[in-house]
Structures are given as C-alpha cells and as structure tokens.
PDB file of C-alpha atoms in Angstrom:
ATOM      1  CA  MET A  10     -44.411 -57.070  45.598  1.00 85.00           C
ATOM      2  CA  ARG A  11     -47.462 -55.230  46.891  1.00 90.00           C
ATOM      3  CA  GLU A  12     -49.761 -57.897  45.471  1.00 92.00           C
ATOM      4  CA  MET A  13     -47.703 -60.596  47.185  1.00 92.00           C
ATOM      5  CA  ILE A  14     -48.052 -58.852  50.560  1.00 94.00           C
ATOM      6  CA  ILE A  15     -51.816 -58.545  50.071  1.00 95.00           C
ATOM      7  CA  GLN A  16     -52.050 -62.254  49.213  1.00 95.00           C
ATOM      8  CA  VAL A  17     -50.027 -63.243  52.287  1.00 95.00           C
ATOM      9  CA  ILE A  18     -52.269 -61.086  54.486  1.00 95.00           C
ATOM     10  CA  GLY A  19     -55.291 -62.735  52.842  1.00 95.00           C
ATOM     11  CA  ALA A  20     -53.844 -66.176  53.580  1.00 95.00           C
ATOM     12  CA  PHE A  21     -53.307 -65.131  57.211  1.00 96.00           C
ATOM     13  CA  VAL A  22     -56.926 -64.010  57.491  1.00 95.00           C
ATOM     14  CA  ALA A  23     -58.267 -67.169  55.806  1.00 93.00           C
ATOM     15  CA  ALA A  24     -56.169 -69.435  58.006  1.00 93.00           C
ATOM     16  CA  SER A  25     -57.296 -67.485  61.074  1.00 93.00           C
ATOM     17  CA  VAL A  26     -61.012 -67.522  60.279  1.00 93.00           C
ATOM     18  CA  LEU A  27     -61.264 -71.261  59.617  1.00 88.00           C
ATOM     19  CA  PRO A  28     -60.367 -72.179  63.232  1.00 88.00           C
ATOM     20  CA  ILE A  29     -63.056 -69.792  64.477  1.00 88.00           C
ATOM     21  CA  ILE A  30     -65.635 -71.566  62.301  1.00 88.00           C
ATOM     22  CA  PHE A  31     -64.498 -75.001  63.526  1.00 86.00           C
ATOM     23  CA  GLY A  32     -64.361 -73.952  67.174  1.00 87.00           C
ATOM     24  CA  ILE A  33     -60.618 -74.427  67.640  1.00 87.00           C
ATOM     25  CA  PRO A  34     -59.397 -72.824  70.895  1.00 87.00           C
ATOM     26  CA  LYS A  35     -58.751 -69.104  70.534  1.00 90.00           C
ATOM     27  CA  ARG A  36     -55.174 -69.405  71.752  1.00 92.00           C
ATOM     28  CA  HIS A  37     -54.256 -71.176  68.474  1.00 94.00           C
ATOM     29  CA  ILE A  38     -55.832 -68.724  66.020  1.00 94.00           C
ATOM     30  CA  ILE A  39     -52.763 -66.482  65.559  1.00 95.00           C
ATOM     31  CA  ALA A  40     -50.489 -69.514  65.132  1.00 95.00           C
ATOM     32  CA  ASP A  41     -52.894 -70.889  62.504  1.00 95.00           C
ATOM     33  CA  GLY A  42     -52.773 -67.584  60.660  1.00 95.00           C
ATOM     34  CA  ILE A  43     -48.983 -67.503  60.738  1.00 96.00           C
ATOM     35  CA  VAL A  44     -48.729 -71.061  59.402  1.00 97.00           C
ATOM     36  CA  GLY A  45     -51.148 -70.235  56.581  1.00 96.00           C
ATOM     37  CA  ALA A  46     -49.383 -66.990  55.710  1.00 97.00           C
ATOM     38  CA  LEU A  47     -45.909 -68.545  55.691  1.00 97.00           C
ATOM     39  CA  GLY A  48     -47.143 -71.473  53.607  1.00 97.00           C
ATOM     40  CA  TRP A  49     -48.678 -69.138  51.041  1.00 97.00           C
ATOM     41  CA  LEU A  50     -45.564 -66.930  50.991  1.00 97.00           C
ATOM     42  CA  CYS A  51     -43.459 -70.027  50.297  1.00 97.00           C
ATOM     43  CA  TYR A  52     -45.874 -71.014  47.524  1.00 97.00           C
ATOM     44  CA  LEU A  53     -45.674 -67.575  45.906  1.00 96.00           C
ATOM     45  CA  LEU A  54     -41.878 -67.435  46.069  1.00 96.00           C
ATOM     46  CA  VAL A  55     -41.316 -70.967  44.750  1.00 97.00           C
ATOM     47  CA  SER A  56     -43.945 -70.608  41.994  1.00 95.00           C
ATOM     48  CA  GLN A  57     -41.889 -67.778  40.486  1.00 95.00           C
ATOM     49  CA  LYS A  58     -39.099 -70.263  39.683  1.00 96.00           C
ATOM     50  CA  MET A  59     -40.881 -73.640  39.485  1.00 95.00           C
ATOM     51  CA  THR A  60     -44.215 -75.135  38.466  1.00 94.00           C
ATOM     52  CA  VAL A  61     -47.381 -74.796  40.509  1.00 94.00           C
ATOM     53  CA  VAL A  62     -47.120 -78.477  41.434  1.00 95.00           C
ATOM     54  CA  MET A  63     -43.597 -78.113  42.844  1.00 96.00           C
ATOM     55  CA  ALA A  64     -44.536 -74.890  44.626  1.00 97.00           C
ATOM     56  CA  THR A  65     -47.393 -76.763  46.264  1.00 97.00           C
ATOM     57  CA  LEU A  66     -45.019 -79.523  47.376  1.00 97.00           C
ATOM     58  CA  PHE A  67     -42.565 -77.152  49.059  1.00 97.00           C
ATOM     59  CA  ALA A  68     -45.246 -74.952  50.600  1.00 97.00           C
ATOM     60  CA  SER A  69     -47.117 -77.995  51.939  1.00 97.00           C
ATOM     61  CA  MET A  70     -43.900 -79.376  53.414  1.00 97.00           C
ATOM     62  CA  LEU A  71     -43.330 -76.063  55.197  1.00 98.00           C
ATOM     63  CA  VAL A  72     -46.893 -76.040  56.515  1.00 97.00           C
ATOM     64  CA  ALA A  73     -46.589 -79.644  57.720  1.00 97.00           C
ATOM     65  CA  LEU A  74     -43.232 -78.897  59.368  1.00 97.00           C
ATOM     66  CA  LEU A  75     -44.538 -75.787  61.143  1.00 97.00           C
ATOM     67  CA  SER A  76     -47.706 -77.652  62.164  1.00 97.00           C
ATOM     68  CA  ASN A  77     -45.722 -80.467  63.749  1.00 95.00           C
ATOM     69  CA  ILE A  78     -43.442 -78.064  65.593  1.00 95.00           C
ATOM     70  CA  LEU A  79     -46.323 -75.921  66.862  1.00 96.00           C
ATOM     71  CA  ALA A  80     -48.292 -79.011  67.888  1.00 95.00           C
ATOM     72  CA  ARG A  81     -45.461 -80.072  70.158  1.00 93.00           C
ATOM     73  CA  VAL A  82     -44.725 -76.593  71.498  1.00 94.00           C
ATOM     74  CA  LEU A  83     -48.365 -75.626  72.116  1.00 94.00           C
ATOM     75  CA  LYS A  84     -49.466 -79.164  73.087  1.00 94.00           C
ATOM     76  CA  ALA A  85     -52.243 -79.458  70.516  1.00 94.00           C
ATOM     77  CA  PRO A  86     -53.094 -81.915  67.736  1.00 94.00           C
ATOM     78  CA  VAL A  87     -51.192 -81.387  64.488  1.00 94.00           C
ATOM     79  CA  THR A  88     -54.450 -81.014  62.558  1.00 93.00           C
ATOM     80  CA  VAL A  89     -55.254 -77.820  64.488  1.00 94.00           C
ATOM     81  CA  PHE A  90     -52.465 -76.116  62.532  1.00 95.00           C
ATOM     82  CA  LEU A  91     -52.257 -78.307  59.430  1.00 95.00           C
ATOM     83  CA  ILE A  92     -55.779 -77.967  58.059  1.00 94.00           C
ATOM     84  CA  PRO A  93     -55.976 -74.150  58.208  1.00 93.00           C
ATOM     85  CA  GLY A  94     -52.414 -73.915  56.868  1.00 94.00           C
ATOM     86  CA  ILE A  95     -53.117 -76.172  53.880  1.00 95.00           C
ATOM     87  CA  LEU A  96     -56.360 -74.356  53.051  1.00 91.00           C
ATOM     88  CA  SER A  97     -54.762 -71.924  50.602  1.00 89.00           C
ATOM     89  CA  MET A  98     -53.013 -74.724  48.675  1.00 91.00           C
ATOM     90  CA  VAL A  99     -56.192 -76.680  47.891  1.00 92.00           C
ATOM     91  CA  PRO A 100     -56.577 -76.670  44.071  1.00 91.00           C
ATOM     92  CA  GLY A 101     -59.995 -75.025  43.923  1.00 91.00           C
ATOM     93  CA  THR A 102     -59.285 -73.069  40.734  1.00 92.00           C
ATOM     94  CA  SER A 103     -58.098 -76.187  38.936  1.00 92.00           C
ATOM     95  CA  ILE A 104     -61.201 -78.102  40.032  1.00 95.00           C
ATOM     96  CA  TYR A 105     -63.366 -75.235  38.772  1.00 96.00           C
ATOM     97  CA  ARG A 106     -61.565 -75.300  35.422  1.00 96.00           C
ATOM     98  CA  VAL A 107     -62.057 -79.067  35.102  1.00 96.00           C
ATOM     99  CA  ILE A 108     -65.818 -78.661  35.501  1.00 96.00           C
ATOM    100  CA  TYR A 109     -65.922 -75.552  33.285  1.00 97.00           C
ATOM    101  CA  TYR A 110     -64.092 -77.203  30.393  1.00 97.00           C
ATOM    102  CA  MET A 111     -66.089 -80.380  30.855  1.00 96.00           C
ATOM    103  CA  ILE A 112     -69.291 -78.370  30.407  1.00 97.00           C
ATOM    104  CA  GLN A 113     -67.733 -76.590  27.408  1.00 96.00           C
ATOM    105  CA  ASN A 114     -66.954 -80.042  25.937  1.00 96.00           C
ATOM    106  CA  ASP A 115     -63.226 -79.183  25.638  1.00 96.00           C
ATOM    107  CA  SER A 116     -61.689 -82.553  26.414  1.00 95.00           C
ATOM    108  CA  ASP A 117     -58.050 -81.444  26.031  1.00 96.00           C
ATOM    109  CA  SER A 118     -58.373 -78.646  28.576  1.00 96.00           C
ATOM    110  CA  THR A 119     -60.452 -80.881  30.841  1.00 96.00           C
ATOM    111  CA  ARG A 120     -57.700 -83.532  30.837  1.00 97.00           C
ATOM    112  CA  TYR A 121     -54.977 -80.931  31.421  1.00 96.00           C
ATOM    113  CA  TYR A 122     -56.668 -79.361  34.445  1.00 96.00           C
ATOM    114  CA  LEU A 123     -57.758 -82.723  35.817  1.00 96.00           C
ATOM    115  CA  MET A 124     -54.134 -83.899  35.768  1.00 96.00           C
ATOM    116  CA  GLU A 125     -53.003 -80.619  37.350  1.00 95.00           C
ATOM    117  CA  THR A 126     -55.629 -80.960  40.091  1.00 96.00           C
ATOM    118  CA  LEU A 127     -54.617 -84.537  40.853  1.00 96.00           C
ATOM    119  CA  GLN A 128     -50.922 -83.609  40.875  1.00 96.00           C
ATOM    120  CA  ILE A 129     -51.478 -80.695  43.261  1.00 96.00           C
ATOM    121  CA  ALA A 130     -53.626 -82.794  45.594  1.00 96.00           C
ATOM    122  CA  GLY A 131     -51.059 -85.584  45.421  1.00 96.00           C
ATOM    123  CA  MET A 132     -48.227 -83.204  46.306  1.00 97.00           C
ATOM    124  CA  ILE A 133     -50.133 -81.948  49.348  1.00 97.00           C
ATOM    125  CA  VAL A 134     -50.592 -85.519  50.574  1.00 97.00           C
ATOM    126  CA  PHE A 135     -47.002 -86.465  49.712  1.00 97.00           C
ATOM    127  CA  ALA A 136     -45.583 -83.455  51.581  1.00 97.00           C
ATOM    128  CA  ILE A 137     -47.602 -84.238  54.702  1.00 97.00           C
ATOM    129  CA  LEU A 138     -46.556 -87.894  54.491  1.00 97.00           C
ATOM    130  CA  ILE A 139     -42.860 -87.014  54.221  1.00 96.00           C
ATOM    131  CA  VAL A 140     -42.882 -84.616  57.171  1.00 96.00           C
ATOM    132  CA  GLU A 141     -45.018 -86.889  59.355  1.00 95.00           C
ATOM    133  CA  THR A 142     -42.701 -89.820  58.623  1.00 96.00           C
ATOM    134  CA  VAL A 143     -39.609 -87.805  59.521  1.00 95.00           C
ATOM    135  CA  PHE A 144     -41.188 -86.654  62.791  1.00 90.00           C
ATOM    136  CA  ARG A 145     -42.275 -90.211  63.611  1.00 90.00           C
ATOM    137  CA  VAL A 146     -38.743 -91.549  63.005  1.00 92.00           C
ATOM    138  CA  ILE A 147     -37.201 -88.797  65.129  1.00 89.00           C
ATOM    139  CA  SER A 148     -39.724 -89.482  67.915  1.00 84.00           C
ATOM    140  CA  ASN A 149     -38.946 -93.204  67.823  1.00 85.00           C
ATOM    141  CA  ILE A 150     -35.197 -92.586  67.965  1.00 86.00           C
ATOM    142  CA  ALA A 151     -35.659 -90.213  70.899  1.00 80.00           C
ATOM    143  CA  ALA A 152     -37.862 -92.740  72.700  1.00 79.00           C
ATOM    144  CA  VAL A 153     -35.297 -95.511  72.236  1.00 80.00           C
ATOM    145  CA  ARG A 154     -32.524 -93.262  73.544  1.00 77.00           C
ATOM    146  CA  LEU A 155     -34.583 -92.255  76.577  1.00 71.00           C
ATOM    147  CA  LYS A 156     -35.412 -95.887  77.304  1.00 71.00           C
ATOM    148  CA  LYS A 157     -31.765 -96.868  76.885  1.00 69.00           C
ATOM    149  CA  ASP A 158     -30.603 -94.060  79.216  1.00 63.00           C
ATOM    150  CA  TYR A 159     -33.307 -94.950  81.751  1.00 61.00           C
ATOM    151  CA  PHE A 160     -32.242 -98.571  81.999  1.00 61.00           C
ATOM    152  CA  SER A 161     -28.491 -97.883  81.969  1.00 58.00           C
TER     153      SER A 161
END
C-alpha cells in the first residue's frame, strides 16, 4: 500500500513537471498532475487483477476521459492534459527489454517484449480513440439538438 502511494505521488510529480518543461500555462499544472496520478492509480489497481496490457487500456481511457472533461471545463486543448497524463503509461521498460534482449541475442525474449510493447502502445492509442469518438458523438448530438431548438 505504501509503495502504491509513493508511485502515485511520483506520477503526480512527473505529470506536473512535464508541463513546466513544455511551457504549458501554470494554471493547468495541478490538473495535469491529478490526471497523471489518477491514471497511474487506475493502472496499479487494475494490474493487480488483469494483465499489464488491459491495465494500460483502462488507465488510458480514464486519462483520456479526464483530459476531455478538463479541457472543456478549463477551456484548454485536450493535449494539455492528455500528454502529461499518458506519460506514465508509455512502455519504456518494455522497449528497454526489447533492445536488451536483442543485444543479448535472445530472440524469444525479444519477440515477447516487442509484442508486449506494441500491445501497450496500441492500447493507449485505442483508449484515446474510443474516448475521443464518444466525446465527438456527444458533441454532435448536442449541436444538432441546439440547432433544432434554435430553429423551432
């Protein structure tokens, strides 16, 4: 439990520092940290019951959902919250292992970690795509209703 809290705090710090490096307005830094911390907490909780790939899917969906909501509430681009929030889910360890086992000439381990890396990256993209599509459909429905009410 203690280790999980430390990791969530680390994710908050990482997701808060990245916007500073990229020059994102200071008023969004805390929100970025919260999105990153909640995404990583979701990842840790889901990974206890499911695979790393599925944990990445659910955590990325949460990050994309929170990013879309915060973008509308705080009137900022979605990427301001999405990129720092997704940072902790990027499969850096798996990529490292692919290169390591490739250098060690262990083709079985190289293939395993390459597939894991591609699956994790694919789940991040898939999660963002799902959430963005849902928000786009909801926005279109709302726009049609507003237009219909306006002309009635």
